[in-house]
Coordinates of C-alpha atoms and ligand atoms in Angstrom, one line a residue:
M124 CA 102.3 -15.6 144.5
R125 CA 98.9 -15.3 144.4
V126 CA 95.9 -18.7 144.1
D127 CA 93.0 -16.6 143.3
S128 CA 90.3 -18.8 143.6
P129 CA 91.3 -21.4 146.3
V130 CA 90.0 -25.4 145.7
S131 CA 88.6 -27.1 148.6
T132 CA 88.9 -31.1 148.8
L133 CA 85.1 -31.3 148.5
D134 CA 85.0 -29.3 145.1
L135 CA 87.6 -31.7 144.2
N136 CA 85.9 -34.5 144.6
A137 CA 82.6 -33.4 143.6
N138 CA 83.3 -33.8 140.1
A139 CA 85.7 -35.8 138.2
A140 CA 85.6 -33.7 135.1
R141 CA 87.1 -30.6 137.1
R142 CA 89.7 -33.4 138.0
G143 CA 92.5 -32.3 136.4
L144 CA 91.9 -28.6 137.0
A145 CA 92.1 -29.2 140.4
G146 CA 94.8 -31.4 140.5
R147 CA 97.5 -28.9 138.9
M148 CA 95.6 -26.3 141.4
V149 CA 96.8 -28.3 144.6
I150 CA 100.4 -28.8 142.5
A151 CA 100.2 -25.1 142.3
S152 CA 99.3 -24.2 145.8
L153 CA 101.9 -26.9 146.9
L154 CA 104.6 -24.8 144.8
C155 CA 103.5 -22.0 146.3
L156 CA 104.0 -23.1 150.1
V157 CA 107.1 -24.6 149.0
L158 CA 108.2 -20.2 147.8
L159 CA 106.6 -18.8 150.8
A160 CA 108.1 -21.5 153.1
A161 CA 111.7 -20.0 151.6
C162 CA 110.9 -16.5 152.2
Q163 CA 109.0 -17.1 155.3
P164 CA 111.0 -16.5 158.0
E165 CA 112.7 -19.6 159.5
E166 CA 113.6 -19.6 163.0
E167 CA 116.8 -19.2 164.4
H168 CA 120.3 -18.4 162.5
S169 CA 123.7 -17.9 164.2
A170 CA 127.6 -17.4 163.3
E171 CA 130.6 -16.8 165.2
L172 CA 132.4 -13.7 164.8
F173 CA 135.9 -13.1 165.6
V174 CA 137.1 -9.3 167.1
F175 CA 139.2 -8.4 169.9
G176 CA 140.9 -12.0 170.1
T177 CA 137.1 -12.9 171.1
I178 CA 134.7 -15.2 170.1
V179 CA 131.3 -13.5 169.2
E180 CA 128.3 -15.6 168.8
V181 CA 125.5 -13.8 167.0
K182 CA 121.9 -15.4 167.2
L183 CA 119.0 -13.8 165.3
W184 CA 115.4 -15.3 165.3
G185 CA 113.0 -14.8 162.8
A186 CA 115.0 -13.3 160.2
T187 CA 115.2 -14.8 156.5
R188 CA 118.2 -16.5 155.9
E189 CA 118.7 -14.2 152.9
Q190 CA 118.8 -11.3 155.9
A191 CA 121.2 -13.4 158.5
N192 CA 123.2 -14.0 156.1
Q193 CA 123.9 -10.2 155.2
A194 CA 124.0 -9.4 158.7
F195 CA 126.5 -11.8 159.9
A196 CA 128.4 -10.8 157.0
E197 CA 128.5 -6.6 157.9
I198 CA 128.7 -7.1 161.3
Q199 CA 131.6 -9.1 160.3
Q200 CA 133.0 -6.5 158.2
M201 CA 132.0 -3.9 161.3
F202 CA 134.1 -5.7 164.1
Q203 CA 137.6 -5.9 161.5
G204 CA 137.0 -2.2 161.6
M205 CA 136.5 -1.4 165.1
H206 CA 139.9 -4.3 165.8
R207 CA 141.8 -1.9 163.5
D208 CA 140.9 1.4 164.5
W209 CA 140.7 0.8 168.4
H210 CA 143.4 -1.6 169.3
A211 CA 146.0 -0.2 171.8
W212 CA 149.0 -2.0 170.7
E213 CA 148.6 -2.9 167.2
P214 CA 149.3 -0.3 164.5
G215 CA 145.7 1.4 163.8
R216 CA 144.0 5.3 164.1
L217 CA 144.3 4.6 167.8
V218 CA 148.2 4.2 168.0
D219 CA 148.3 7.0 166.1
I220 CA 145.9 8.6 168.0
N221 CA 148.2 8.2 171.5
Q222 CA 151.5 8.7 169.3
A223 CA 150.3 12.3 168.4
F224 CA 149.5 13.3 171.5
T225 CA 152.6 12.1 173.0
N226 CA 154.3 14.7 170.4
G227 CA 152.1 17.4 171.5
Q228 CA 150.2 17.3 168.6
P229 CA 146.2 17.6 167.6
A230 CA 145.2 14.2 166.5
K231 CA 142.1 13.1 163.9
A232 CA 139.7 10.7 165.5
D233 CA 136.5 8.6 164.1
P234 CA 133.1 9.6 165.5
D235 CA 133.2 5.6 167.1
I236 CA 136.1 7.0 168.6
V237 CA 134.9 10.4 170.0
E238 CA 131.5 9.2 170.9
M239 CA 133.9 6.4 173.3
I240 CA 135.7 9.7 174.9
R241 CA 133.3 11.3 175.6
K242 CA 131.2 7.9 177.1
S243 CA 134.2 7.5 179.2
Q244 CA 134.5 11.1 180.2
S245 CA 131.4 11.3 182.3
I246 CA 132.3 7.6 183.4
E247 CA 135.2 8.2 184.7
Q248 CA 133.5 11.5 186.4
R249 CA 131.3 9.6 188.3
T250 CA 133.4 6.6 189.2
E251 CA 135.8 9.2 190.7
G252 CA 138.6 7.9 188.0
R253 CA 138.1 4.2 188.8
F254 CA 136.8 3.9 185.3
N255 CA 139.7 5.5 183.2
P256 CA 140.3 5.0 179.7
A257 CA 143.7 7.4 179.5
I258 CA 145.8 5.3 181.6
G259 CA 147.0 3.0 178.3
A260 CA 151.1 4.0 179.7
L261 CA 150.1 2.4 182.6
V262 CA 148.8 -0.8 181.5
R263 CA 151.4 -1.1 178.8
L264 CA 154.0 -0.8 182.0
W265 CA 152.4 -3.7 183.5
G266 CA 153.1 -5.6 180.3
F267 CA 149.1 -6.1 179.7
H268 CA 149.3 -4.6 175.9
T269 CA 149.4 -8.2 175.4
S270 CA 147.3 -11.7 174.0
E271 CA 149.6 -13.8 175.8
Y272 CA 148.7 -15.0 179.3
P273 CA 150.0 -15.3 181.9
I274 CA 152.5 -12.9 182.2
V275 CA 155.3 -13.5 184.2
G276 CA 158.0 -11.9 185.6
P277 CA 157.6 -9.1 188.4
P278 CA 156.1 -6.1 189.1
P279 CA 156.9 -2.7 187.5
K280 CA 159.0 -0.4 190.1
Q281 CA 157.1 1.5 191.9
A282 CA 159.1 5.0 190.5
E283 CA 158.4 3.8 187.0
I284 CA 154.8 3.5 188.5
D285 CA 155.0 6.9 189.9
A286 CA 156.1 8.8 187.0
I287 CA 152.7 8.2 185.3
L288 CA 151.3 9.0 188.1
L289 CA 152.5 12.4 188.8
H290 CA 151.1 13.5 185.5
N291 CA 147.6 12.2 186.2
P292 CA 146.5 11.6 183.1
S293 CA 142.4 11.5 182.7
S294 CA 140.1 10.9 179.4
R295 CA 138.9 14.6 180.9
D296 CA 142.2 16.1 179.4
I297 CA 141.3 15.4 175.9
H298 CA 139.7 18.1 174.2
I299 CA 137.2 17.6 171.5
E300 CA 136.2 19.8 168.5
G301 CA 134.0 17.9 165.9
L302 CA 136.7 15.3 165.3
Q303 CA 139.2 16.5 166.1
L304 CA 141.5 15.3 169.5
S305 CA 143.8 17.4 171.4
T306 CA 145.9 17.3 174.8
D307 CA 148.1 19.4 176.8
N308 CA 149.1 15.5 178.9
P309 CA 151.9 13.9 177.3
L310 CA 150.9 11.0 179.5
V311 CA 147.6 10.3 178.0
Q312 CA 147.4 7.7 176.6
L313 CA 143.8 5.3 175.5
D314 CA 143.2 2.4 176.1
F315 CA 139.8 1.2 175.3
G316 CA 140.1 -2.4 176.8
G317 CA 137.1 -2.0 179.4
I318 CA 135.1 -0.6 177.4
A319 CA 135.5 -1.7 173.6
K320 CA 133.5 -4.6 174.2
G321 CA 130.7 -3.4 175.2
Y322 CA 130.3 -0.5 172.3
A323 CA 131.1 -3.0 169.8
V324 CA 128.1 -5.2 171.4
D325 CA 125.8 -1.6 171.2
L326 CA 127.1 -1.1 167.4
A327 CA 126.5 -4.2 166.3
I328 CA 122.8 -4.3 167.8
R329 CA 122.1 -0.9 166.4
H330 CA 123.0 -2.2 162.8
L331 CA 120.6 -5.3 163.2
Q332 CA 117.8 -3.4 164.3
K333 CA 118.9 -0.7 161.4
M334 CA 118.0 -3.9 159.1
G335 CA 114.6 -4.3 160.9
I336 CA 115.7 -7.6 163.3
S337 CA 114.3 -7.1 166.1
N338 CA 115.3 -10.4 168.2
A339 CA 118.8 -10.9 168.4
I340 CA 121.9 -11.5 170.4
V341 CA 125.2 -10.8 170.4
N342 CA 127.5 -12.8 172.9
A343 CA 131.2 -12.1 173.1
G344 CA 132.0 -15.1 175.6
G345 CA 129.1 -13.9 178.3
D346 CA 129.8 -10.4 177.3
L347 CA 126.2 -9.3 175.5
R348 CA 123.3 -7.4 174.6
A349 CA 120.5 -8.9 173.2
V350 CA 117.1 -7.1 172.3
G351 CA 113.8 -9.4 171.6
R352 CA 112.9 -12.8 172.2
H353 CA 114.0 -16.5 171.2
G354 CA 110.1 -17.2 170.0
D355 CA 107.7 -17.4 172.5
R356 CA 110.9 -17.2 175.5
P357 CA 112.8 -14.7 175.9
W358 CA 116.6 -14.7 175.5
R359 CA 118.4 -17.1 178.7
V360 CA 122.0 -15.7 179.2
A361 CA 124.7 -17.1 181.4
V362 CA 126.7 -15.5 184.2
R363 CA 130.3 -15.9 184.1
K364 CA 132.2 -18.3 187.0
P365 CA 135.4 -16.9 188.3
G366 CA 137.5 -19.0 187.0
A367 CA 135.6 -21.7 185.2
G368 CA 132.1 -22.5 184.4
I369 CA 128.7 -20.3 185.2
L370 CA 127.0 -19.1 188.5
G371 CA 123.9 -19.6 186.8
A372 CA 121.7 -18.0 184.2
V373 CA 119.5 -14.6 183.4
E374 CA 116.3 -14.3 181.5
I375 CA 116.6 -11.2 179.5
R376 CA 114.6 -8.5 179.6
D377 CA 113.7 -7.3 175.4
D378 CA 116.8 -4.9 175.6
E379 CA 119.8 -5.2 178.2
S380 CA 123.1 -6.1 178.0
L381 CA 124.5 -7.9 180.8
F382 CA 129.0 -7.8 181.1
T383 CA 131.4 -9.6 183.7
S384 CA 134.6 -8.1 184.5
G385 CA 137.1 -10.4 186.3
N386 CA 140.4 -10.5 187.5
Y387 CA 141.6 -14.3 187.1
E388 CA 141.6 -14.8 183.6
R389 CA 144.2 -12.0 182.3
F390 CA 147.0 -11.2 185.1
R391 CA 151.2 -11.2 185.4
Q392 CA 152.4 -13.3 188.5
D393 CA 156.0 -13.5 189.8
E394 CA 157.0 -16.4 192.7
Q395 CA 155.3 -14.1 195.1
E396 CA 152.1 -13.1 193.5
R397 CA 149.2 -12.5 190.8
Y398 CA 148.6 -9.3 189.7
P399 CA 145.6 -9.3 187.5
H400 CA 145.0 -6.5 184.9
I401 CA 142.5 -4.4 186.1
L402 CA 144.2 -1.3 187.4
D403 CA 143.4 1.2 189.9
P404 CA 144.2 4.4 188.1
R405 CA 144.7 6.2 191.4
S406 CA 147.4 3.9 192.8
G407 CA 148.7 2.4 189.8
W408 CA 148.5 -0.9 190.8
P409 CA 145.7 -4.0 190.4
V410 CA 143.0 -4.3 192.5
E411 CA 141.9 -7.6 194.1
D412 CA 139.4 -8.3 196.8
V413 CA 137.4 -8.7 193.9
A414 CA 137.1 -11.7 191.7
S415 CA 134.4 -11.2 189.6
V416 CA 131.9 -8.3 188.9
T417 CA 128.1 -8.6 186.4
V418 CA 126.5 -5.9 185.7
I419 CA 123.1 -5.8 183.7
A420 CA 122.5 -2.5 182.1
A421 CA 120.5 -1.1 179.1
E422 CA 124.0 -0.3 176.8
G423 CA 126.5 -2.6 176.3
I424 CA 128.6 0.7 177.2
L425 CA 128.1 1.7 180.6
A426 CA 127.8 -2.9 181.6
D427 CA 130.7 -2.9 180.5
A428 CA 133.0 0.5 181.8
A429 CA 131.0 -0.3 185.1
A430 CA 131.8 -3.6 185.8
T431 CA 135.8 -3.0 185.4
A432 CA 134.8 0.4 187.5
L433 CA 133.3 -1.9 190.2
V434 CA 136.1 -4.3 190.3
V435 CA 138.2 -1.3 191.1
A436 CA 135.7 -0.1 193.8
G437 CA 136.5 -3.2 195.6
L438 CA 133.8 -4.8 198.4
D439 CA 133.6 -1.7 200.2
N440 CA 133.0 0.4 197.7
W441 CA 131.0 -1.2 195.0
P442 CA 127.5 -0.2 196.1
A443 CA 127.8 3.4 196.5
V444 CA 130.1 3.9 193.0
A445 CA 126.8 1.7 191.5
G446 CA 124.5 3.9 193.0
T447 CA 126.3 7.0 191.3
L448 CA 126.0 5.1 187.8
G449 CA 122.4 4.4 188.8
L450 CA 123.2 0.9 188.5
T451 CA 120.9 -0.9 190.3
Q452 CA 121.5 -4.4 189.0
V453 CA 124.9 -5.8 189.9
L454 CA 126.2 -9.0 191.7
V455 CA 129.5 -8.9 193.0
V456 CA 132.2 -12.1 194.0
D457 CA 134.9 -12.0 196.2
E458 CA 137.8 -14.2 196.5
S459 CA 135.9 -16.8 199.1
G460 CA 133.2 -17.2 196.0
T461 CA 131.0 -15.5 198.4
V462 CA 128.1 -13.4 196.2
Y463 CA 127.5 -9.9 197.0
L464 CA 124.1 -8.7 195.1
T465 CA 121.8 -5.7 195.0
P466 CA 118.0 -6.7 195.8
E467 CA 117.1 -6.6 191.8
M468 CA 120.0 -8.3 190.7
E469 CA 118.9 -11.2 193.6
Q470 CA 115.2 -11.6 191.5
R471 CA 117.4 -12.2 188.2
V472 CA 119.4 -14.9 188.7
E473 CA 118.7 -18.6 188.7
F474 CA 121.5 -20.0 190.5
S475 CA 123.2 -23.0 189.5
G476 CA 124.1 -24.4 192.9
D477 CA 123.9 -23.4 196.7
I478 CA 126.0 -20.4 196.4
E479 CA 126.7 -18.2 199.8
Q480 CA 125.1 -14.8 198.9
V481 CA 124.5 -11.7 200.7
V482 CA 121.5 -9.4 199.5
V483 CA 123.0 -5.8 199.3
E484 CA 120.9 -2.6 199.0
T485 CA 122.7 0.5 196.0
P486 CA 121.8 4.0 197.6
T487 CA 119.6 5.5 195.3
D488 CA 119.5 9.2 196.4
L489 CA 123.2 9.8 195.2
Ligands
ADP1416 P1 137.8 -8.2 180.8 O1 136.5 -8.1 179.9 O2 138.7 -8.8 180.6 O3 136.9 -8.9 182.1 P2 137.9 -5.3 181.5 O4 136.2 -5.2 180.6 O5 138.1 -5.5 182.8 O6 138.4 -6.9 181.2 O7 139.0 -4.3 180.7 C1 140.0 -4.9 181.1 C2 141.2 -3.8 180.2 O8 140.8 -2.7 180.7 C3 142.7 -4.2 180.5 O9 142.9 -5.0 180.3 C4 143.2 -2.2 180.5 O10 142.9 -2.6 179.0 C5 141.8 -1.7 180.7 N1 141.6 -1.3 181.7 C6 142.1 -1.8 183.1 N2 142.3 -1.3 184.5 C7 141.2 0.2 183.6 C8 140.7 1.3 184.3 N3 140.8 1.4 185.8 N4 139.8 1.9 183.5 C9 139.3 1.7 182.6 N5 140.4 0.6 181.2 C10 141.0 -0.4 182.5
MG1417 MG1 134.9 -3.6 181.3

């Protein structure tokens, strides 16, 4: 609504004869303000959505209520599609693809699955097989195709593990032609558990940006991507601590992802030991000297895959593998709670308590 000739308060007092008109104009101005407020951006909108068995909190800053409602509905719909298409063991597109691989037949994917395979192939190569989403058969053998944790019982027999390792399943065994996938390796079984959340968060942020929303955070239980700011301050997020609680806080710079992979939440257990759900694809056994790894990178998909790969790399090798992936912001917590972190990460984290820290350089010339 426009007010063509604004009336100042001085004018209003000047002439009683004009009071009627002025009064109407003040009411009109007030009405206009109310209407403007309705279409002005409100400050923060948030929603809790659900995907991959996790609550995802989406927060927007500076969007209108209408934009926010539309964004939340559309992202919820996207997440439902991802859950259906990318699930490793519930019936859906990925299960069909894996079945086709077992039968030695080609399979049709969609652009998102093709993109995840392409990204995985490159990350698998750069991490020398530490990140490998083609080990679905191993993950299943260990019983990790479940949402019910902990799993109770002994580990699989070595002969069963060897029977899978013999075939060396690798995402690089998958040939891609357009949306058509094929492989000669019947032991290739895709499991996007180490990468799906990262890619989901990337796609949600991309969707928000396309809608013209430039300040947002998509946070799946501490694994997140954020863009822009929260009003006059940056987005501020927590770094998860192995077990429970938080290690500290990080302020997000414009467009960044922060992901933590841990060996403490999902595991198999027998009388002797715990067997966590991140496997070393080369040995077929879980890896144990690291409790958690947190990575900050631009893309969620890289941060997520890298956090998993660096758990596998363990205390000795994570700096070299981080260097190969071009990562400079990494934090590793060992079984005793000691924190190892890169100099750039040390600059970023505001620790919540007194925590023993060791700063480790990552090689940059690899
Ligand atoms: P979380 O976010 O639960 O800490 P991750 O992102 O590390 O988990 O992903 C772990 C999941 O990835 C496992 O449950 C399994 O589905 C799959 N996975 C396990 N080991 C590997 C691996 N070495 N490379 C790729 N995916 C893996
Ligand atoms: Mg991961």
